[in-house]
Amino acid sequence: MKKQTFIQGTMILLAAGLINRILGFIPRIVLPRVIGAEGVGLYQQGYPFFIVIVTLITGGIPLAIAKLVAEAESLGDVKASEKILKTSLFFTLTAGAIFTALCLVFAPFVTSKILTDERVYYTFVSMTPMILIVAVSSVYRGYFQGKQNMIPSASSSIAETLIRILCVLWFSYLLLPKGIEFAAAGAMLGALAGELIGMFVLLWQHERHRKSGVLMPVNDPTNQVSKEGMSIFKRLMSISIPVTAGRLVGSISYLLETIVTTQSLALAGVTKAIATAQYGAMQGMVIPLLLLPGALTSSLATSLVPSLSEAAARKDYKTIHKRMHQSLRLALVTGGPFAVIMYVLAEPLCQLLFNNGSIADMLRTMSPFALFIYAQAPLQAALQALEHPGKALFNTAIGATIKISLILFLASKPEYGIYGAIIAICINALVVTLLHGRSLKQLLGFRFRWLDAVKVGAGMIIMAAAIQYLFIHLPWSNVMFLQFVASSFVGLVIYLSVMAACRLIDLHDLSRIPILGTWIGRK
């Protein structure tokens, strides 16, 4: 199994992430046109509880597996890597089966008493089988990431996205005549089909490597009760439990955000149907668009864990600082132009994508805080990889408390409404990111290069001015699509030129990217 470098692994996941984000926007664009904003709201309200359950089972397992496998691989112990895989599978399969059964049994209670719209029941039941599927997939993803081979995870995620696109739209369309709640459930069944295919791809990749002799066979059923197996299990739990606790704070925060937002809108005098539609617009359209560049930060975070784990084991703090600067620089440079486009061209963008320019103000309000969101993932991954997940947990908990409190206070006021929730989410992103940065400074003496932020900010301002001017003065005033594409493209070229002039685009890093490195002509 070929091991990739940090940059190669990041770029493989980045390519897959960008493909997935772009392809994933097909149902994001088409689904609101099929089932409407209210249907999207029902579809989105089903997710938070599911995420809480999945986080409870697998929240820290992939990271723990990646860390332990990376350590074993650094010692050349392939057999230990396979034992880690099997022990992890035993745990997640058991926990996944139990929670899947519990969710099916308690679905009526959850959807009628905990969630705010009883029509979510059908969506909730449709997504419950995904718990077991995601549990298995998370183990294999962590295993391959620990070996620093990102290709299986990338191919799995692309296959999952392709099937999801087809099935989400197809199933929701087929079930729409039965009612909007059944159409939302159909969309969730499409997501289930995608997860299933993604899991099969990971299983196939592992079997292919095993048969080729690259992996050791996993065929000792007694290992699960052996002392060695229990030792691995204890190590997995020691790493994963604090990480799971940290991520559980975020997942529960998301669930509470859903409940508190809809209830606060009701206090503000908004009807349940309108509140569901507004929540669907925010969570199903605006925020996914805002998080599109998150493909980079999630790729950085995933590749950062084994890389920092190996460096920390060697006490190589120079490499740790180098990787952190690389990650933050790439997050800011790549996220900057997206934030500019979403702010300056918010209305034409929403009109072109969703045929709904009225949600542009939501996007414009959130876009200035996008860079904090993009920088947050590498910072949190660093805290976890350096075995300080407790600090990430504490920071996330503070941000979640502030967010939920602000939603309850602001969204319940008629003058704010849904924008109260948006303001709260933006402040949460700012607070958590700054707290993560402060924690790394205390642990490592890590100092962010503020000059890089100034350079990125200058490039963003220049790009914004160019886009604004071009969009108004281009000769295709009657063709919004051409205006949008042309002005965005020219603005992006100008931005990249500024970044290159400021030396924020590192050709040495680019030379290590597969294929592109050969073209550049460096090793």
XYZ file of C-alpha atoms in Angstrom:
523
model
C 0.000 0.000 0.000
C 1.585 3.247 -1.064
C 2.065 5.878 1.618
C 1.590 9.477 0.561
C 3.348 12.532 1.927
C 1.402 15.086 3.948
C 0.887 17.360 0.946
C 0.019 14.480 -1.384
C -2.488 13.024 1.050
C -4.040 16.421 1.604
C -4.337 17.101 -2.113
C -5.859 13.676 -2.818
C -8.511 14.291 -0.184
C -8.877 17.881 -1.362
C -9.553 16.757 -4.937
C -12.086 14.199 -3.729
C -13.590 16.731 -1.334
C -13.981 19.379 -4.012
C -15.531 16.852 -6.393
C -17.921 15.744 -3.657
C -18.832 19.287 -2.665
C -19.448 20.295 -6.268
C -21.384 17.153 -7.130
C -23.184 17.324 -3.800
C -24.561 20.696 -4.812
C -26.607 19.085 -7.563
C -29.216 17.783 -5.093
C -28.783 20.954 -3.019
C -29.818 22.939 -6.072
C -32.483 20.609 -7.459
C -34.036 19.278 -4.224
C -35.515 22.643 -3.123
C -37.109 22.904 -6.557
C -38.653 19.430 -6.115
C -39.840 19.447 -2.491
C -39.572 23.158 -1.644
C -37.912 24.904 1.313
C -40.349 23.289 3.737
C -39.465 19.811 2.474
C -35.776 20.664 2.797
C -36.511 21.773 6.361
C -38.034 18.367 7.169
C -35.058 16.647 5.545
C -32.579 18.775 7.535
C -34.391 18.380 10.868
C -33.874 14.634 10.648
C -30.090 14.937 10.554
C -29.142 16.452 13.949
C -30.378 13.530 16.052
C -28.708 11.077 13.665
C -25.438 12.993 13.943
C -25.600 12.831 17.747
C -25.968 9.024 17.632
C -23.215 8.546 15.042
C -20.907 10.846 16.987
C -21.590 8.888 20.154
C -20.516 5.668 18.417
C -17.736 6.795 16.084
C -16.857 10.370 17.043
C -13.249 9.692 17.995
C -12.784 6.195 16.564
C -11.403 7.205 13.101
C -8.896 9.578 14.664
C -7.863 6.998 17.289
C -7.440 4.309 14.638
C -5.455 6.677 12.403
C -3.179 7.607 15.291
C -2.545 4.034 16.472
C -2.084 2.688 12.947
C 0.315 5.539 12.117
C 2.368 4.703 15.202
C 2.386 0.987 14.319
C 3.371 1.734 10.724
C 6.223 3.965 11.858
C 7.560 0.903 13.707
C 6.936 -1.387 10.719
C 4.373 -3.476 12.648
C 1.790 -4.311 9.956
C 0.253 -7.082 12.052
C -0.568 -4.614 14.826
C -2.363 -2.387 12.317
C -4.680 -5.232 11.340
C -5.410 -6.068 14.971
C -6.328 -2.445 15.575
C -8.704 -2.651 12.611
C -10.450 -5.801 13.824
C -10.807 -4.609 17.428
C -12.316 -1.348 16.196
C -14.748 -3.178 13.913
C -15.948 -5.390 16.759
C -16.711 -2.357 18.909
C -18.427 -0.246 16.247
C -20.504 -3.127 14.863
C -21.790 -3.974 18.332
C -22.544 -0.380 19.285
C -24.029 0.383 15.863
C -26.416 -2.573 15.982
C -27.613 -1.643 19.475
C -28.259 2.006 18.637
C -29.929 1.167 15.326
C -32.421 -1.044 17.152
C -33.009 1.567 19.886
C -33.616 4.335 17.350
C -36.197 2.268 15.480
C -38.019 1.441 18.720
C -38.032 4.987 20.069
C -38.560 6.810 16.749
C -42.192 7.834 17.549
C -41.163 9.324 20.898
C -38.140 11.155 19.509
C -39.976 12.749 16.604
C -43.075 13.744 18.573
C -41.525 14.858 21.870
C -37.910 15.922 21.188
C -37.981 17.207 17.603
C -40.394 20.016 16.826
C -42.210 18.735 13.734
C -43.861 15.313 13.918
C -43.676 14.960 10.139
C -39.956 14.236 10.569
C -40.865 10.672 11.684
C -40.617 9.186 8.195
C -37.254 10.850 7.547
C -35.976 9.674 10.933
C -36.923 6.043 10.313
C -35.431 6.162 6.807
C -32.052 7.345 8.033
C -31.732 5.005 11.053
C -30.021 2.122 9.140
C -27.238 4.553 8.216
C -25.966 4.368 11.802
C -24.508 0.884 11.307
C -23.208 1.686 7.810
C -21.433 4.874 8.885
C -19.965 3.047 11.890
C -18.261 0.476 9.645
C -17.118 3.055 7.091
C -15.559 5.258 9.761
C -13.343 2.399 10.934
C -11.949 1.694 7.477
C -11.439 5.383 6.744
C -9.448 5.810 9.948
C -7.433 2.695 9.113
C -6.451 3.861 5.628
C -5.726 7.378 6.885
C -3.426 5.946 9.531
C -1.499 4.238 6.748
C -1.412 7.649 5.040
C -3.111 6.213 1.957
C -5.973 8.582 1.201
C -7.015 7.016 -2.106
C -9.507 4.478 -0.631
C -11.262 7.183 1.396
C -11.319 9.516 -1.600
C -12.714 6.896 -4.010
C -15.300 5.814 -1.452
C -16.530 9.340 -0.868
C -16.816 10.020 -4.608
C -18.797 6.793 -5.197
C -21.036 7.658 -2.257
C -21.691 11.141 -3.609
C -22.552 9.936 -7.116
C -25.080 7.379 -5.852
C -26.474 9.882 -3.362
C -27.106 12.447 -6.096
C -29.027 10.003 -8.248
C -31.038 8.373 -5.476
C -31.877 11.495 -3.430
C -33.509 13.175 -6.409
C -35.064 10.013 -7.821
C -36.563 8.726 -4.568
C -37.869 12.130 -3.470
C -39.528 12.615 -6.859
C -41.141 9.162 -6.730
C -42.557 9.711 -3.236
C -43.636 13.340 -3.694
C -47.233 12.410 -4.718
C -47.687 10.813 -1.264
C -46.910 14.082 0.503
C -44.009 16.368 1.347
C -43.029 14.322 4.429
C -42.680 11.195 2.266
C -40.674 13.133 -0.324
C -38.247 14.211 2.432
C -38.038 10.580 3.579
C -37.297 9.546 -0.003
C -34.396 11.984 -0.094
C -33.049 10.397 3.098
C -33.352 6.923 1.568
C -31.217 8.219 -1.285
C -28.588 9.315 1.227
C -28.753 5.826 2.750
C -28.083 4.249 -0.641
C -25.022 6.477 -1.086
C -23.589 5.548 2.324
C -24.085 1.855 1.536
C -22.148 2.077 -1.730
C -19.390 4.093 -0.035
C -18.995 1.351 2.576
C -18.808 -1.361 -0.100
C -16.028 0.548 -1.876
C -13.971 0.693 1.334
C -14.509 -3.021 1.972
C -13.485 -3.799 -1.599
C -10.346 -1.670 -1.300
C -9.303 -3.460 1.867
C -9.983 -6.907 0.387
C -8.061 -6.008 -2.768
C -4.994 -4.976 -0.776
C -5.284 -8.039 1.462
C -5.394 -10.463 -1.481
C -2.430 -8.738 -3.075
C -0.455 -9.456 0.073
C -0.036 -5.806 1.005
C -2.137 -6.312 4.126
C -1.965 -9.049 6.706
C -5.014 -11.350 6.784
C -7.484 -10.729 9.593
C -8.666 -14.204 10.536
C -8.162 -14.690 14.262
C -11.610 -14.532 15.893
C -10.177 -15.039 19.383
C -8.310 -11.741 19.258
C -11.393 -9.841 20.386
C -11.258 -11.419 23.822
C -7.482 -11.764 24.088
C -5.380 -9.632 26.388
C -3.784 -7.992 23.372
C -7.195 -7.167 21.931
C -8.329 -5.680 25.234
C -5.149 -3.621 25.398
C -5.832 -2.219 21.932
C -9.436 -1.536 22.919
C -8.325 0.383 26.002
C -5.914 2.486 23.947
C -8.630 3.185 21.385
C -11.002 4.290 24.124
C -8.388 6.425 25.870
C -7.904 8.410 22.669
C -11.421 8.322 21.240
C -13.504 9.070 24.340
C -12.167 12.624 24.876
C -12.423 13.288 21.130
C -15.933 11.849 21.047
C -16.882 14.019 24.005
C -15.601 17.082 22.161
C -17.448 16.232 18.978
C -20.534 15.259 20.942
C -20.678 18.803 22.258
C -20.832 20.023 18.669
C -23.405 17.406 17.658
C -25.652 18.097 20.628
C -25.213 21.779 19.947
C -26.451 21.176 16.384
C -29.467 19.263 17.700
C -30.239 21.963 20.260
C -29.734 24.578 17.556
C -32.446 22.918 15.485
C -34.880 22.661 18.381
C -34.174 26.087 19.875
C -34.256 27.855 16.500
C -37.691 26.552 15.535
C -39.089 27.141 19.028
C -37.606 30.646 19.172
C -39.153 31.448 15.804
C -42.471 30.275 17.204
C -42.010 32.660 20.148
C -41.344 35.402 17.601
C -44.758 34.678 16.070
C -43.580 32.613 13.095
C -45.805 29.647 12.192
C -44.397 26.101 12.269
C -44.516 25.725 8.470
C -42.717 29.038 7.870
C -40.173 28.304 10.620
C -39.449 24.926 9.017
C -39.038 26.608 5.633
C -36.705 29.298 7.012
C -34.645 26.694 8.825
C -34.496 24.646 5.637
C -33.262 27.683 3.683
C -30.553 28.400 6.236
C -29.342 24.835 6.895
C -30.146 23.291 3.509
C -29.060 26.077 1.162
C -27.060 28.932 2.704
C -24.790 27.089 5.143
C -23.868 24.273 2.687
C -22.896 26.952 0.181
C -20.835 28.714 2.830
C -19.110 25.451 3.731
C -18.189 24.541 0.152
C -14.499 25.442 0.676
C -14.607 23.216 3.761
C -13.460 20.420 1.434
C -9.967 21.862 1.893
C -10.102 22.244 5.659
C -11.514 18.756 6.200
C -8.764 17.372 3.939
C -6.155 19.305 5.880
C -7.554 18.116 9.195
C -7.624 14.477 8.082
C -4.055 14.502 6.770
C -2.829 16.550 9.711
C -3.623 13.904 12.348
C -1.181 11.120 11.333
C 1.442 13.656 10.261
C 1.382 15.503 13.592
C 1.146 12.213 15.516
C 4.362 10.968 13.938
C 6.104 14.310 14.517
C 4.924 14.431 18.138
C 6.202 10.871 18.733
C 9.640 12.075 17.557
C 9.250 15.334 19.499
C 9.869 17.113 16.222
C 8.321 20.468 17.068
C 9.818 22.141 14.026
C 7.742 19.879 11.763
C 4.640 20.447 13.901
C 4.949 24.216 13.510
C 5.647 23.824 9.796
C 2.542 21.680 9.246
C 0.377 24.111 11.206
C 1.572 27.082 9.162
C 1.002 25.141 5.931
C -2.516 24.170 6.961
C -3.610 27.626 8.052
C -2.037 29.291 5.040
C -3.794 26.923 2.631
C -7.102 27.300 4.479
C -6.994 31.100 4.300
C -5.682 31.385 0.742
C -8.183 28.888 -0.639
C -11.150 30.095 1.371
C -10.607 33.798 0.702
C -11.970 34.003 -2.858
C -15.059 31.967 -1.951
C -15.853 34.392 0.872
C -15.483 37.333 -1.520
C -17.783 35.867 -4.153
C -20.412 34.931 -1.567
C -20.411 38.468 -0.197
C -20.194 40.570 -3.349
C -22.308 38.360 -5.618
C -24.630 36.860 -3.000
C -27.876 37.745 -4.787
C -27.005 36.492 -8.294
C -25.403 33.396 -6.768
C -28.535 32.450 -4.803
C -30.742 33.272 -7.767
C -28.705 31.108 -10.123
C -28.389 28.159 -7.753
C -31.696 28.070 -5.915
C -33.899 30.401 -7.950
C -34.356 32.291 -4.695
C -32.614 35.634 -4.394
C -34.435 36.403 -1.134
C -31.972 34.288 0.859
C -28.992 36.339 -0.366
C -28.958 38.498 2.766
C -28.483 35.355 4.880
C -25.434 34.405 2.821
C -24.036 37.938 2.799
C -24.360 38.176 6.586
C -22.437 34.949 7.170
C -19.737 35.196 4.502
C -17.364 37.585 6.399
C -17.055 34.919 9.106
C -16.279 32.159 6.604
C -12.508 32.346 7.092
C -12.881 31.582 10.793
C -14.869 28.479 9.873
C -12.225 27.367 7.361
C -9.356 27.849 9.834
C -11.146 26.046 12.647
C -10.802 22.449 11.383
C -6.970 22.347 11.163
C -6.678 23.958 14.597
C -9.027 21.432 16.183
C -7.328 18.517 14.429
C -3.974 19.705 15.781
C -5.259 19.743 19.358
C -6.606 16.217 18.944
C -3.496 14.846 17.247
C -1.310 16.270 20.014
C -3.461 14.436 22.580
C -5.137 17.516 24.007
C -8.752 16.871 22.920
C -9.918 18.134 26.302
C -8.954 21.655 25.319
C -10.856 21.317 22.041
C -13.830 20.034 24.047
C -13.698 22.983 26.427
C -13.451 25.515 23.592
C -16.285 23.883 21.656
C -18.481 23.789 24.763
C -17.964 27.504 25.392
C -18.839 28.306 21.782
C -21.910 26.051 21.865
C -23.179 27.645 25.064
C -22.799 31.117 23.581
C -24.477 30.062 20.336
C -27.534 28.418 21.905
C -27.974 31.292 24.357
C -27.809 33.878 21.572
C -30.244 31.930 19.384
C -32.747 31.783 22.228
C -32.274 35.471 22.999
C -32.168 36.901 19.462
C -34.269 34.554 17.293
C -37.218 34.864 19.666
C -37.396 38.601 18.930
C -39.572 39.496 15.917
C -37.071 42.122 14.724
C -34.368 39.454 14.340
C -36.159 36.177 13.628
C -34.000 33.740 11.651
C -31.194 36.321 11.514
C -30.828 35.927 15.258
C -29.781 32.325 14.644
C -27.431 33.416 11.857
C -25.725 36.002 14.082
C -25.319 33.378 16.813
C -23.709 30.891 14.407
C -21.254 33.534 13.175
C -20.217 34.519 16.697
C -19.776 30.843 17.560
C -17.354 30.380 14.640
C -15.330 33.408 15.726
C -15.132 32.445 19.406
C -14.230 28.757 18.922
C -11.542 29.485 16.324
C -9.861 32.098 18.512
C -10.008 29.792 21.536
C -8.407 26.936 19.558
C -5.612 29.264 18.442
C -5.055 30.408 22.012
C -4.831 26.799 23.215
C -2.175 25.922 20.618
C -0.203 29.012 21.580
C -0.194 27.915 25.212
C 0.748 24.298 24.369
C 3.376 24.820 21.679
C 4.202 28.481 21.665
C 2.632 28.447 18.193
C 2.210 31.906 16.749
C 0.010 32.576 13.777
C 1.643 34.623 11.046
C -0.638 37.624 11.052
C 1.175 39.066 8.058
C -0.245 36.168 6.021
C -3.760 37.180 7.099
C -3.062 40.784 6.108
C -1.866 39.654 2.671
C -4.940 37.455 2.187
C -7.179 40.315 3.319
C -5.554 42.682 0.835
C -6.031 40.151 -1.958
C -9.685 39.732 -0.999
C -10.316 43.489 -1.052
C -8.684 43.826 -4.494
C -10.687 40.854 -5.777
C -13.945 42.256 -4.346
C -13.415 45.615 -6.038
C -12.632 43.937 -9.367
C -15.685 41.649 -9.213
C -18.026 44.458 -8.239
C -16.811 46.652 -11.093
C -16.867 43.876 -13.687
C -20.299 42.570 -12.754
C -21.798 46.020 -13.246
C -19.905 46.998 -16.393
C -19.688 43.780 -18.388
C -21.723 43.940 -21.622
C -23.881 40.867 -20.840
C -26.342 42.613 -18.542
C -29.200 40.408 -19.740
C -27.323 37.149 -19.112
C -26.712 36.881 -15.377
C -24.861 33.574 -15.663
C -22.236 35.008 -18.029
C -21.837 38.101 -15.883
C -21.346 35.979 -12.781
C -18.885 33.503 -14.307
C -16.804 36.106 -16.158
C -16.493 38.524 -13.244
C -15.735 35.700 -10.777
C -13.105 34.176 -13.065
C -11.286 37.471 -13.675
C -11.477 38.309 -9.972
C -10.033 34.893 -9.099
C -7.135 35.352 -11.532
C -6.369 38.735 -9.977
C -6.553 37.242 -6.474
C -4.214 34.350 -7.321
C -1.782 36.794 -8.904
C -1.719 38.811 -5.683
C -1.214 35.622 -3.628
C 1.650 34.543 -5.885
C 3.236 37.989 -5.615
C 2.940 37.767 -1.818
C 4.491 34.277 -1.916
C 1.518 32.677 -0.200
C 1.238 30.104 -2.994
C 4.237 27.843 -2.389
C 5.594 26.198 -5.546
C 7.620 23.801 -3.428
C 4.396 22.441 -1.945
C 2.766 22.348 -5.368
C 5.726 20.389 -6.733
C 4.891 17.551 -4.337
C 1.387 17.140 -5.722
C 1.013 14.061 -7.975
C 1.078 14.838 -11.726
C 1.449 18.585 -11.147
C 4.844 17.973 -9.552
C 6.098 16.321 -12.730
C 4.890 19.266 -14.776
C 6.653 21.738 -12.502
C 9.789 19.645 -12.804
C 10.774 19.416 -9.160
C 11.173 16.434 -6.893
